[in-house]
mmCIF file of C-alpha atoms and ligand atoms in Angstrom:
data_model
loop_
_atom_site.group_PDB
_atom_site.id
_atom_site.type_symbol
_atom_site.label_atom_id
_atom_site.label_comp_id
_atom_site.label_asym_id
_atom_site.label_seq_id
_atom_site.Cartn_x
_atom_site.Cartn_y
_atom_site.Cartn_z
ATOM 1 C CA MET A 18 -65.348 76.140 47.614
ATOM 2 C CA LEU A 19 -65.801 72.416 46.466
ATOM 3 C CA GLN A 20 -68.845 71.926 44.256
ATOM 4 C CA PRO A 21 -70.871 68.645 44.537
ATOM 5 C CA THR A 22 -71.313 67.266 40.884
ATOM 6 C CA ARG A 23 -74.654 67.523 39.535
ATOM 7 C CA THR A 24 -74.659 64.646 37.220
ATOM 8 C CA LEU A 25 -72.348 61.958 38.433
ATOM 9 C CA GLY A 26 -73.821 61.281 41.822
ATOM 10 C CA ALA A 27 -71.975 61.155 45.081
ATOM 11 C CA LEU A 28 -68.121 61.316 45.242
ATOM 12 C CA PRO A 29 -65.854 60.698 48.058
ATOM 13 C CA THR A 30 -65.530 63.945 50.142
ATOM 14 C CA THR A 31 -62.199 63.146 52.226
ATOM 15 C CA ASN A 32 -58.836 62.195 50.890
ATOM 16 C CA ALA A 33 -58.999 58.950 52.949
ATOM 17 C CA SER A 34 -62.296 57.637 51.524
ATOM 18 C CA ALA A 35 -61.207 58.526 47.980
ATOM 19 C CA ARG A 36 -57.869 56.730 48.523
ATOM 20 C CA GLU A 37 -59.597 53.727 49.853
ATOM 21 C CA GLN A 38 -62.238 53.412 46.907
ATOM 22 C CA GLU A 39 -59.668 54.084 44.116
ATOM 23 C CA ASP A 40 -56.885 51.523 45.646
ATOM 24 C CA ARG A 41 -59.892 48.835 46.027
ATOM 25 C CA TRP A 42 -60.485 48.857 42.276
ATOM 26 C CA GLN A 43 -57.436 50.186 40.521
ATOM 27 C CA VAL A 44 -54.466 47.923 39.638
ATOM 28 C CA PRO A 45 -51.290 49.402 41.104
ATOM 29 C CA THR A 46 -49.707 52.147 39.009
ATOM 30 C CA TYR A 47 -47.813 54.889 40.559
ATOM 31 C CA SER A 48 -46.921 55.689 44.025
ATOM 32 C CA LYS A 49 -49.222 58.516 45.060
ATOM 33 C CA TRP A 50 -49.371 61.428 47.306
ATOM 34 C CA PRO A 51 -51.834 60.704 50.030
ATOM 35 C CA ILE A 52 -54.322 63.490 48.614
ATOM 36 C CA ALA A 53 -57.342 63.372 46.297
ATOM 37 C CA LEU A 54 -57.355 66.417 43.960
ATOM 38 C CA ALA A 55 -60.725 67.843 43.060
ATOM 39 C CA GLU A 56 -60.008 71.188 41.515
ATOM 40 C CA GLY A 57 -57.288 73.297 39.862
ATOM 41 C CA ARG A 58 -56.867 76.805 39.093
ATOM 42 C CA GLY A 59 -53.801 78.424 37.462
ATOM 43 C CA SER A 60 -50.678 77.266 39.477
ATOM 44 C CA TYR A 61 -52.944 75.783 42.256
ATOM 45 C CA VAL A 62 -54.805 72.584 42.942
ATOM 46 C CA PHE A 63 -57.348 71.874 45.780
ATOM 47 C CA ASP A 64 -57.937 68.376 47.334
ATOM 48 C CA VAL A 65 -61.315 67.146 48.303
ATOM 49 C CA GLU A 66 -61.147 68.531 51.670
ATOM 50 C CA GLY A 67 -60.412 72.118 50.244
ATOM 51 C CA ARG A 68 -56.737 72.297 50.983
ATOM 52 C CA ARG A 69 -54.749 74.299 48.453
ATOM 53 C CA PHE A 70 -51.289 73.250 46.943
ATOM 54 C CA LEU A 71 -48.966 75.206 45.054
ATOM 55 C CA ASP A 72 -48.396 72.937 41.953
ATOM 56 C CA LEU A 73 -44.638 73.063 40.730
ATOM 57 C CA TYR A 74 -45.066 69.554 39.255
ATOM 58 C CA GLY A 75 -47.642 70.618 36.881
ATOM 59 C CA GLY A 76 -49.691 67.442 37.042
ATOM 60 C CA HIS A 77 -46.625 65.313 35.577
ATOM 61 C CA CYS A 78 -45.541 68.043 33.486
ATOM 62 C CA VAL A 79 -48.766 68.534 31.713
ATOM 63 C CA ALA A 80 -50.706 71.677 32.929
ATOM 64 C CA LEU A 81 -48.777 73.784 30.466
ATOM 65 C CA ALA A 82 -51.113 76.936 30.576
ATOM 66 C CA GLY A 83 -52.122 76.452 34.262
ATOM 67 C CA HIS A 84 -54.952 74.474 35.447
ATOM 68 C CA CYS A 85 -58.527 75.184 34.040
ATOM 69 C CA HIS A 86 -57.268 78.080 31.892
ATOM 70 C CA PRO A 87 -60.462 79.711 30.920
ATOM 71 C CA ARG A 88 -59.944 79.522 27.194
ATOM 72 C CA LEU A 89 -59.161 75.708 27.329
ATOM 73 C CA VAL A 90 -62.177 75.194 29.511
ATOM 74 C CA ALA A 91 -64.598 77.313 27.248
ATOM 75 C CA ALA A 92 -63.222 75.387 24.195
ATOM 76 C CA LEU A 93 -63.815 71.918 25.816
ATOM 77 C CA ARG A 94 -67.387 73.087 26.825
ATOM 78 C CA GLU A 95 -68.246 74.187 23.468
ATOM 79 C CA GLN A 96 -66.809 71.360 21.357
ATOM 80 C CA ALA A 97 -68.497 68.844 23.829
ATOM 81 C CA GLY A 98 -71.698 70.482 23.012
ATOM 82 C CA ARG A 99 -71.200 70.368 19.061
ATOM 83 C CA LEU A 100 -69.475 66.760 18.466
ATOM 84 C CA VAL A 101 -67.556 64.677 20.958
ATOM 85 C CA PHE A 102 -66.194 62.160 18.553
ATOM 86 C CA TYR A 103 -65.821 61.099 15.081
ATOM 87 C CA SER A 104 -62.720 59.344 13.841
ATOM 88 C CA ASN A 105 -60.187 60.247 11.053
ATOM 89 C CA VAL A 106 -62.347 58.654 8.565
ATOM 90 C CA VAL A 107 -64.063 62.101 7.903
ATOM 91 C CA TYR A 108 -62.622 65.489 7.887
ATOM 92 C CA SER A 109 -63.341 67.854 10.991
ATOM 93 C CA ASP A 110 -63.447 71.650 11.208
ATOM 94 C CA ILE A 111 -61.869 71.580 14.574
ATOM 95 C CA ARG A 112 -59.134 69.085 13.400
ATOM 96 C CA ALA A 113 -58.323 71.332 10.484
ATOM 97 C CA LEU A 114 -57.805 74.286 13.107
ATOM 98 C CA ALA A 115 -55.777 72.109 15.381
ATOM 99 C CA ALA A 116 -53.466 70.886 12.739
ATOM 100 C CA GLU A 117 -52.938 74.251 11.377
ATOM 101 C CA ARG A 118 -52.226 75.862 14.637
ATOM 102 C CA LEU A 119 -49.695 72.947 15.537
ATOM 103 C CA ALA A 120 -47.925 73.302 12.241
ATOM 104 C CA THR A 121 -47.707 77.158 12.757
ATOM 105 C CA LEU A 122 -45.862 76.283 15.930
ATOM 106 C CA ALA A 123 -43.580 73.699 14.566
ATOM 107 C CA PRO A 124 -40.102 74.567 13.457
ATOM 108 C CA LYS A 125 -39.750 75.262 9.800
ATOM 109 C CA GLY A 126 -39.617 72.079 7.808
ATOM 110 C CA LEU A 127 -41.391 69.934 10.232
ATOM 111 C CA GLN A 128 -44.980 71.270 9.580
ATOM 112 C CA ARG A 129 -46.534 67.920 9.123
ATOM 113 C CA VAL A 130 -48.370 66.350 11.963
ATOM 114 C CA PHE A 131 -49.611 62.845 13.115
ATOM 115 C CA LEU A 132 -52.228 63.372 15.896
ATOM 116 C CA CYS A 133 -52.386 60.571 18.485
ATOM 117 C CA ASN A 134 -53.138 60.102 22.319
ATOM 118 C CA SER A 135 -49.939 59.726 24.434
ATOM 119 C CA GLY A 136 -46.312 60.240 24.641
ATOM 120 C CA THR A 137 -45.666 56.646 24.212
ATOM 121 C CA GLU A 138 -47.735 56.441 21.064
ATOM 122 C CA SER A 139 -46.003 59.423 19.562
ATOM 123 C CA ASN A 140 -42.549 57.673 20.254
ATOM 124 C CA GLU A 141 -43.775 54.461 18.784
ATOM 125 C CA THR A 142 -44.959 56.188 15.758
ATOM 126 C CA ALA A 143 -41.398 58.054 15.307
ATOM 127 C CA LEU A 144 -39.645 54.917 15.790
ATOM 128 C CA LYS A 145 -41.936 53.269 13.020
ATOM 129 C CA ILE A 146 -41.395 56.084 10.627
ATOM 130 C CA ALA A 147 -37.665 56.088 11.273
ATOM 131 C CA ARG A 148 -37.161 52.320 10.655
ATOM 132 C CA LYS A 149 -39.594 52.532 7.471
ATOM 133 C CA ALA A 150 -37.808 55.736 6.055
ATOM 134 C CA THR A 151 -34.278 54.144 6.553
ATOM 135 C CA GLY A 152 -34.941 50.542 6.215
ATOM 136 C CA ARG A 153 -32.813 50.078 9.115
ATOM 137 C CA MET A 154 -33.414 48.662 12.587
ATOM 138 C CA GLN A 155 -30.932 50.210 15.002
ATOM 139 C CA VAL A 156 -32.266 52.706 17.406
ATOM 140 C CA VAL A 157 -29.851 54.725 19.393
ATOM 141 C CA SER A 158 -31.040 56.280 22.480
ATOM 142 C CA LEU A 159 -29.790 57.449 26.062
ATOM 143 C CA VAL A 160 -28.747 55.110 28.880
ATOM 144 C CA ASP A 161 -30.931 57.281 31.110
ATOM 145 C CA GLY A 162 -33.764 58.310 28.721
ATOM 146 C CA PHE A 163 -37.430 57.504 29.084
ATOM 147 C CA HIS A 164 -39.774 57.375 26.201
ATOM 148 C CA GLY A 165 -42.770 55.619 27.370
ATOM 149 C CA ARG A 166 -44.159 52.098 28.351
ATOM 150 C CA THR A 167 -45.277 50.298 25.146
ATOM 151 C CA LEU A 168 -42.808 47.920 23.745
ATOM 152 C CA GLY A 169 -41.322 50.026 20.974
ATOM 153 C CA ALA A 170 -40.742 52.939 23.150
ATOM 154 C CA LEU A 171 -39.806 50.948 26.292
ATOM 155 C CA GLY A 172 -36.873 49.463 23.891
ATOM 156 C CA ALA A 173 -35.496 53.065 23.578
ATOM 157 C CA THR A 174 -36.009 53.529 27.291
ATOM 158 C CA GLY A 175 -32.665 53.013 28.689
ATOM 159 C CA MET A 176 -33.603 53.057 32.323
ATOM 160 C CA PRO A 177 -33.429 49.355 33.427
ATOM 161 C CA LYS A 178 -36.123 49.397 36.121
ATOM 162 C CA TYR A 179 -38.650 50.073 33.193
ATOM 163 C CA ARG A 180 -36.986 47.625 30.716
ATOM 164 C CA ASP A 181 -37.659 44.849 33.208
ATOM 165 C CA ALA A 182 -36.259 41.235 32.196
ATOM 166 C CA ALA A 183 -39.933 40.385 31.877
ATOM 167 C CA TYR A 184 -40.178 42.226 28.755
ATOM 168 C CA PRO A 185 -37.862 40.821 26.089
ATOM 169 C CA ILE A 186 -37.540 43.996 23.699
ATOM 170 C CA PRO A 187 -38.221 43.927 20.111
ATOM 171 C CA GLY A 188 -35.766 45.427 17.760
ATOM 172 C CA GLN A 189 -32.040 46.439 18.016
ATOM 173 C CA HIS A 190 -31.295 49.100 20.779
ATOM 174 C CA ALA A 191 -28.013 50.707 21.719
ATOM 175 C CA TYR A 192 -27.910 53.077 24.764
ATOM 176 C CA VAL A 193 -25.239 55.779 25.119
ATOM 177 C CA PRO A 194 -24.434 58.412 27.775
ATOM 178 C CA TYR A 195 -26.430 61.777 27.315
ATOM 179 C CA GLY A 196 -23.654 64.356 26.149
ATOM 180 C CA ASP A 197 -21.422 61.691 24.881
ATOM 181 C CA LEU A 198 -20.801 62.389 20.953
ATOM 182 C CA ALA A 199 -18.066 59.788 20.696
ATOM 183 C CA ALA A 200 -20.168 57.064 22.124
ATOM 184 C CA THR A 201 -23.222 58.130 19.792
ATOM 185 C CA GLU A 202 -20.986 57.933 16.661
ATOM 186 C CA ALA A 203 -19.726 54.609 17.615
ATOM 187 C CA ALA A 204 -23.241 53.280 18.118
ATOM 188 C CA VAL A 205 -24.550 54.814 15.061
ATOM 189 C CA GLY A 206 -21.650 53.375 13.011
ATOM 190 C CA ALA A 207 -22.278 53.316 9.537
ATOM 191 C CA GLY A 208 -25.876 54.340 9.954
ATOM 192 C CA ALA A 209 -28.905 53.708 12.311
ATOM 193 C CA ALA A 210 -32.629 54.249 11.832
ATOM 194 C CA CYS A 211 -32.560 57.083 14.418
ATOM 195 C CA VAL A 212 -30.973 58.817 17.305
ATOM 196 C CA ILE A 213 -33.911 59.450 19.539
ATOM 197 C CA LEU A 214 -33.388 61.613 22.855
ATOM 198 C CA GLU A 215 -35.011 63.962 25.342
ATOM 199 C CA PRO A 216 -33.023 67.209 24.636
ATOM 200 C CA ILE A 217 -33.267 67.657 28.312
ATOM 201 C CA PRO A 218 -33.542 64.484 30.151
ATOM 202 C CA SER A 219 -36.319 64.593 32.989
ATOM 203 C CA MET A 220 -36.649 61.243 34.671
ATOM 204 C CA GLY A 221 -33.030 60.437 34.142
ATOM 205 C CA GLY A 222 -32.036 63.846 35.988
ATOM 206 C CA ILE A 223 -32.633 67.327 34.596
ATOM 207 C CA ARG A 224 -29.386 68.775 33.035
ATOM 208 C CA MET A 225 -28.351 70.131 29.749
ATOM 209 C CA ALA A 226 -25.482 69.300 27.462
ATOM 210 C CA PRO A 227 -23.768 72.193 25.764
ATOM 211 C CA PRO A 228 -24.826 73.355 22.329
ATOM 212 C CA GLU A 229 -21.995 71.622 20.585
ATOM 213 C CA TYR A 230 -23.479 68.262 21.475
ATOM 214 C CA PHE A 231 -26.769 68.900 19.602
ATOM 215 C CA ARG A 232 -24.951 70.483 16.644
ATOM 216 C CA GLY A 233 -22.582 67.370 16.731
ATOM 217 C CA LEU A 234 -25.752 65.098 16.789
ATOM 218 C CA ARG A 235 -27.200 66.944 13.805
ATOM 219 C CA GLU A 236 -24.023 66.525 11.773
ATOM 220 C CA LEU A 237 -23.628 62.942 12.721
ATOM 221 C CA CYS A 238 -27.149 62.068 11.832
ATOM 222 C CA THR A 239 -27.031 64.003 8.400
ATOM 223 C CA ARG A 240 -23.826 62.392 7.424
ATOM 224 C CA THR A 241 -24.940 58.812 8.060
ATOM 225 C CA GLY A 242 -28.680 59.174 7.051
ATOM 226 C CA THR A 243 -29.777 58.539 10.438
ATOM 227 C CA LEU A 244 -33.051 60.307 11.612
ATOM 228 C CA LEU A 245 -32.718 62.739 14.743
ATOM 229 C CA VAL A 246 -35.740 62.639 16.933
ATOM 230 C CA PHE A 247 -36.227 64.832 19.765
ATOM 231 C CA ASP A 248 -38.538 63.450 22.352
ATOM 232 C CA GLU A 249 -40.322 66.829 23.412
ATOM 233 C CA VAL A 250 -43.024 65.232 25.262
ATOM 234 C CA GLN A 251 -41.878 67.202 28.435
ATOM 235 C CA THR A 252 -39.839 70.072 26.819
ATOM 236 C CA GLY A 253 -41.977 71.022 23.946
ATOM 237 C CA PHE A 254 -44.650 73.796 23.390
ATOM 238 C CA GLY A 255 -42.483 76.497 25.322
ATOM 239 C CA ARG A 256 -41.308 74.976 28.391
ATOM 240 C CA THR A 257 -37.533 75.525 27.853
ATOM 241 C CA GLY A 258 -38.099 78.970 26.821
ATOM 242 C CA THR A 259 -38.592 78.706 23.002
ATOM 243 C CA THR A 260 -41.494 76.862 21.206
ATOM 244 C CA PHE A 261 -39.393 73.683 20.748
ATOM 245 C CA PHE A 262 -36.080 73.127 22.180
ATOM 246 C CA GLY A 263 -33.769 73.021 18.987
ATOM 247 C CA GLU A 264 -34.258 76.842 18.678
ATOM 248 C CA ASN A 265 -32.127 77.261 21.905
ATOM 249 C CA VAL A 266 -29.202 75.576 20.120
ATOM 250 C CA GLY A 267 -29.684 75.987 16.423
ATOM 251 C CA VAL A 268 -30.665 72.524 15.623
ATOM 252 C CA THR A 269 -33.866 71.089 13.708
ATOM 253 C CA PRO A 270 -34.273 67.367 14.235
ATOM 254 C CA ASP A 271 -36.112 65.227 11.654
ATOM 255 C CA LEU A 272 -38.938 64.178 13.819
ATOM 256 C CA ILE A 273 -40.335 65.746 17.063
ATOM 257 C CA THR A 274 -42.693 63.989 19.570
ATOM 258 C CA GLY A 275 -44.978 65.761 21.654
ATOM 259 C CA ALA A 276 -47.613 64.974 24.407
ATOM 260 C CA LYS A 277 -48.269 65.975 28.034
ATOM 261 C CA GLY A 278 -48.921 69.902 27.366
ATOM 262 C CA VAL A 279 -49.841 69.759 23.981
ATOM 263 C CA ALA A 280 -53.601 69.951 24.970
ATOM 264 C CA GLY A 281 -53.181 71.568 28.257
ATOM 265 C CA GLY A 282 -54.220 68.434 29.977
ATOM 266 C CA PHE A 283 -56.642 66.840 27.530
ATOM 267 C CA PRO A 284 -54.997 63.376 26.493
ATOM 268 C CA ALA A 285 -53.373 64.138 23.134
ATOM 269 C CA ALA A 286 -49.983 63.844 21.512
ATOM 270 C CA VAL A 287 -48.437 64.629 18.050
ATOM 271 C CA VAL A 288 -45.470 63.708 15.921
ATOM 272 C CA PHE A 289 -44.042 66.544 13.844
ATOM 273 C CA VAL A 290 -42.814 65.037 10.720
ATOM 274 C CA ARG A 291 -40.276 66.516 8.298
ATOM 275 C CA GLU A 292 -41.964 67.298 4.979
ATOM 276 C CA ASP A 293 -40.292 64.885 2.727
ATOM 277 C CA LEU A 294 -40.602 61.987 5.170
ATOM 278 C CA ALA A 295 -44.675 62.668 5.321
ATOM 279 C CA ALA A 296 -44.581 62.949 1.554
ATOM 280 C CA ARG A 297 -43.274 59.296 1.357
ATOM 281 C CA MET A 298 -45.802 57.826 3.967
ATOM 282 C CA LYS A 299 -48.534 56.046 2.488
ATOM 283 C CA LEU A 300 -52.368 55.899 3.394
ATOM 284 C CA GLY A 301 -52.966 53.347 5.939
ATOM 285 C CA GLU A 302 -49.440 53.189 7.189
ATOM 286 C CA GLN A 303 -50.372 55.053 10.475
ATOM 287 C CA GLY A 304 -53.625 55.496 12.171
ATOM 288 C CA THR A 305 -55.215 55.596 15.659
ATOM 289 C CA THR A 306 -58.967 55.658 16.377
ATOM 290 C CA PHE A 307 -58.915 58.553 18.947
ATOM 291 C CA GLY A 308 -55.916 60.418 17.738
ATOM 292 C CA GLY A 309 -57.346 63.837 16.328
ATOM 293 C CA GLY A 310 -60.629 63.504 17.831
ATOM 294 C CA PRO A 311 -62.854 66.531 18.222
ATOM 295 C CA LEU A 312 -62.336 67.059 21.996
ATOM 296 C CA ALA A 313 -58.722 66.771 21.853
ATOM 297 C CA CYS A 314 -58.450 69.045 18.866
ATOM 298 C CA ALA A 315 -60.321 71.601 20.632
ATOM 299 C CA ALA A 316 -58.140 71.507 23.509
ATOM 300 C CA ILE A 317 -54.963 71.479 21.322
ATOM 301 C CA ALA A 318 -56.263 74.528 19.380
ATOM 302 C CA ALA A 319 -56.955 76.305 22.385
ATOM 303 C CA THR A 320 -53.673 75.619 24.029
ATOM 304 C CA ALA A 321 -51.715 76.530 20.868
ATOM 305 C CA GLY A 322 -53.490 79.733 20.905
ATOM 306 C CA ILE A 323 -52.455 80.229 24.583
ATOM 307 C CA VAL A 324 -48.828 79.436 23.741
ATOM 308 C CA ARG A 325 -48.871 82.199 21.274
ATOM 309 C CA ASP A 326 -50.997 84.858 22.565
ATOM 310 C CA GLU A 327 -49.611 84.629 26.044
ATOM 311 C CA ASP A 328 -46.063 84.125 24.978
ATOM 312 C CA LEU A 329 -45.552 81.100 27.153
ATOM 313 C CA PRO A 330 -42.014 80.555 25.875
ATOM 314 C CA GLY A 331 -40.950 83.941 26.786
ATOM 315 C CA ARG A 332 -42.818 83.767 30.281
ATOM 316 C CA ALA A 333 -41.040 80.312 30.875
ATOM 317 C CA ARG A 334 -37.683 81.774 29.850
ATOM 318 C CA ARG A 335 -38.060 84.768 32.195
ATOM 319 C CA THR A 336 -39.570 83.179 35.196
ATOM 320 C CA GLY A 337 -37.298 80.187 34.703
ATOM 321 C CA ALA A 338 -34.088 82.279 34.776
ATOM 322 C CA ALA A 339 -35.219 84.500 37.691
ATOM 323 C CA LEU A 340 -36.349 81.607 39.676
ATOM 324 C CA ALA A 341 -33.140 79.543 39.170
ATOM 325 C CA GLU A 342 -31.316 82.466 40.319
ATOM 326 C CA ARG A 343 -33.382 82.773 43.426
ATOM 327 C CA LEU A 344 -32.855 79.107 44.317
ATOM 328 C CA GLY A 345 -29.332 79.065 43.532
ATOM 329 C CA ALA A 346 -28.965 81.587 46.578
ATOM 330 C CA VAL A 347 -30.583 79.277 48.823
ATOM 331 C CA ALA A 348 -27.992 77.489 51.503
ATOM 332 C CA GLY A 349 -28.171 73.757 50.648
ATOM 333 C CA VAL A 350 -28.901 74.018 46.984
ATOM 334 C CA ARG A 351 -25.806 73.111 45.024
ATOM 335 C CA SER A 352 -26.988 73.980 41.700
ATOM 336 C CA VAL A 353 -29.980 74.657 39.567
ATOM 337 C CA SER A 354 -29.776 72.731 36.371
ATOM 338 C CA GLY A 355 -32.235 72.731 33.270
ATOM 339 C CA LEU A 356 -33.681 75.639 31.290
ATOM 340 C CA GLY A 357 -36.852 77.601 31.119
ATOM 341 C CA LEU A 358 -39.211 76.053 33.562
ATOM 342 C CA ILE A 359 -37.946 72.462 33.441
ATOM 343 C CA ARG A 360 -35.576 72.716 36.325
ATOM 344 C CA GLY A 361 -33.544 70.426 38.561
ATOM 345 C CA VAL A 362 -32.869 71.793 42.037
ATOM 346 C CA ASN A 363 -29.734 69.834 43.088
ATOM 347 C CA LEU A 364 -29.389 69.713 46.936
ATOM 348 C CA ASP A 365 -26.494 69.054 49.394
ATOM 349 C CA ARG A 366 -28.612 66.041 50.784
ATOM 350 C CA PRO A 367 -31.171 63.442 49.705
ATOM 351 C CA ALA A 368 -34.275 65.283 48.523
ATOM 352 C CA LYS A 369 -36.858 62.926 49.823
ATOM 353 C CA PRO A 370 -37.198 64.502 53.275
ATOM 354 C CA VAL A 371 -37.286 68.016 51.661
ATOM 355 C CA ILE A 372 -39.953 66.897 49.141
ATOM 356 C CA GLN A 373 -42.096 65.672 52.304
ATOM 357 C CA ALA A 374 -41.478 69.104 54.119
ATOM 358 C CA LEU A 375 -42.595 71.011 50.966
ATOM 359 C CA PHE A 376 -45.700 68.834 50.689
ATOM 360 C CA ASP A 377 -46.509 69.571 54.348
ATOM 361 C CA ALA A 378 -46.219 73.343 53.509
ATOM 362 C CA GLY A 379 -48.666 72.698 50.674
ATOM 363 C CA ILE A 380 -46.283 72.546 47.611
ATOM 364 C CA LEU A 381 -45.921 69.880 45.022
ATOM 365 C CA VAL A 382 -42.544 69.127 43.379
ATOM 366 C CA GLY A 383 -41.002 66.188 41.608
ATOM 367 C CA SER A 384 -38.581 63.732 42.914
ATOM 368 C CA CYS A 385 -36.038 61.957 40.591
ATOM 369 C CA GLU A 386 -35.366 58.269 40.951
ATOM 370 C CA ALA A 387 -32.100 58.708 38.801
ATOM 371 C CA ASP A 388 -30.773 61.288 41.039
ATOM 372 C CA PRO A 389 -31.967 60.994 44.909
ATOM 373 C CA HIS A 390 -30.513 64.621 45.549
ATOM 374 C CA GLN A 391 -32.815 66.295 42.884
ATOM 375 C CA ILE A 392 -35.946 68.016 42.974
ATOM 376 C CA ARG A 393 -37.570 68.347 39.629
ATOM 377 C CA LEU A 394 -39.835 71.403 38.914
ATOM 378 C CA LEU A 395 -42.265 71.239 35.947
ATOM 379 C CA PRO A 396 -44.613 73.980 36.717
ATOM 380 C CA PRO A 397 -47.443 75.520 34.508
ATOM 381 C CA LEU A 398 -45.348 78.121 32.178
ATOM 382 C CA THR A 399 -47.812 80.839 33.567
ATOM 383 C CA LEU A 400 -46.229 80.607 37.112
ATOM 384 C CA THR A 401 -45.252 83.902 38.287
ATOM 385 C CA LEU A 402 -42.270 84.771 40.677
ATOM 386 C CA GLU A 403 -44.644 85.734 43.084
ATOM 387 C CA GLU A 404 -46.454 82.559 43.307
ATOM 388 C CA ALA A 405 -43.139 80.733 43.486
ATOM 389 C CA GLU A 406 -42.025 82.792 46.731
ATOM 390 C CA PRO A 407 -43.543 80.437 49.009
ATOM 391 C CA PHE A 408 -41.805 77.659 47.557
ATOM 392 C CA VAL A 409 -38.213 79.243 47.988
ATOM 393 C CA GLN A 410 -39.008 80.170 51.607
ATOM 394 C CA ALA A 411 -40.294 76.760 52.382
ATOM 395 C CA LEU A 412 -37.113 75.306 50.737
ATOM 396 C CA ALA A 413 -35.026 77.392 52.589
ATOM 397 C CA ARG A 414 -36.636 76.534 55.951
ATOM 398 C CA ALA A 415 -36.330 72.743 55.201
ATOM 399 C CA LEU A 416 -32.629 73.198 54.157
ATOM 400 C CA ALA A 417 -31.832 75.119 57.218
ATOM 401 C CA VAL A 418 -31.688 72.036 59.178
ATOM 402 C CA PRO A 419 -28.090 70.817 58.784
ATOM 403 C CA ALA A 420 -27.797 68.283 56.225
ATOM 404 C CA THR A 421 -26.632 65.236 58.273
ATOM 405 C CA ALA A 422 -29.577 65.848 60.619
ATOM 406 C CA ALA A 423 -32.067 65.913 57.765
ATOM 407 C CA VAL A 424 -30.949 62.535 56.293
HETATM 408 N N1 LIG B 4 -41.349 60.659 26.944
HETATM 409 C C1 LIG B 4 -41.004 61.503 27.851
HETATM 410 C C2 LIG B 4 -39.893 62.231 27.710
HETATM 411 C C3 LIG B 4 -41.754 61.181 29.253
HETATM 412 O O1 LIG B 4 -41.498 61.981 30.214
HETATM 413 C C4 LIG B 4 -42.960 60.479 29.000
HETATM 414 C C5 LIG B 4 -43.882 60.243 30.250
HETATM 415 O O2 LIG B 4 -43.686 60.565 31.268
HETATM 416 C C6 LIG B 4 -43.172 59.739 27.904
HETATM 417 C C7 LIG B 4 -42.573 59.700 26.685
HETATM 418 C C8 LIG B 4 -44.446 58.926 27.749
HETATM 419 O O3 LIG B 4 -45.553 59.614 27.924
HETATM 420 P P1 LIG B 4 -47.054 58.856 28.030
HETATM 421 O O4 LIG B 4 -47.033 58.661 29.533
HETATM 422 O O5 LIG B 4 -48.086 60.038 27.798
HETATM 423 O O6 LIG B 4 -47.243 57.515 27.327
#
């Protein structure tokens, strides 16, 4: 089933040789699964030796419409044959389409888009817009929030592991617990540049605060002239069961940042900007060479079309709810947190050995540094319950071993 590439020459054909070659040349980045992936189809990926894995991690929450969705692949192929790249110094037919499709998905009032390349860049941009618009420096974010690895986004990232002492952080930052409106109010004081948060934290442990928290944040920010920024890098484009999270709780933020799934796997990101804020931005204030490039825009336009035509929010809502119910009945599962298809499976024991057992059974899931008892599920929104069933079975088998014996 694996195809030799026709144009690139010899590729490693075993997991071991790919690992050796990659580790020889790359600087250390992530701790990796010991497999080299070569192909993906829908909810599955295949390693270079032809072994199939059910992908409930979605390639880091990226494969929104499943791996290699035919519409995405066709759009990329077609655009690659027309024009691979030209920057924002010219107009582009495909950028016009992508921007319009994104704006159509956006919440009312946030229909201006800034196209960029990664989650961290979208958050940098949101922080810049907030500081410029308010004339204030203070950024309030979550103790265990994650917003990226460039210095501004890192400043808003509360997790100390990433904000190492080696990086003195520019700007003024305050960190408050998720769900704690009183602490947020104290940190905002008379007014901050922005409050930025993942509406459902992921790396900090998947869970959801009650709707009143979000309504309280909206009221606080409006009252103090502070911008409310939802980092929807993980939750956006349908994952929580609505196109963007705020719909779930009746709250519209002032800025939304998106990345990961926005182009179904092609590197791209976006900031949705409130119309009046966009109107105050001047030419030259924001820019990026590759943002809004033709290939990225083909992928964005195709993905936005899939989100709409295949009702990915509805699918995430239905599959997520049914899967959560099914998992909640498994002995050893304490609770299932999150919404739609961003789910934390909270175990009665450390998750690491269970994640290893799932891997051995051909199933990829995420771990959670902030909560060692949590398994994180961030699958394609096209996942079906039938596809997920082997995971439920394998989890039940792994948890059938008594908790103390499993530790
Ligand atoms: N924001 C959130 C919520 C994320 O989960 C991530 C990455 O995991 C980022 C921002 C940073 O995105 P990127 O790695 O594309 O810069």
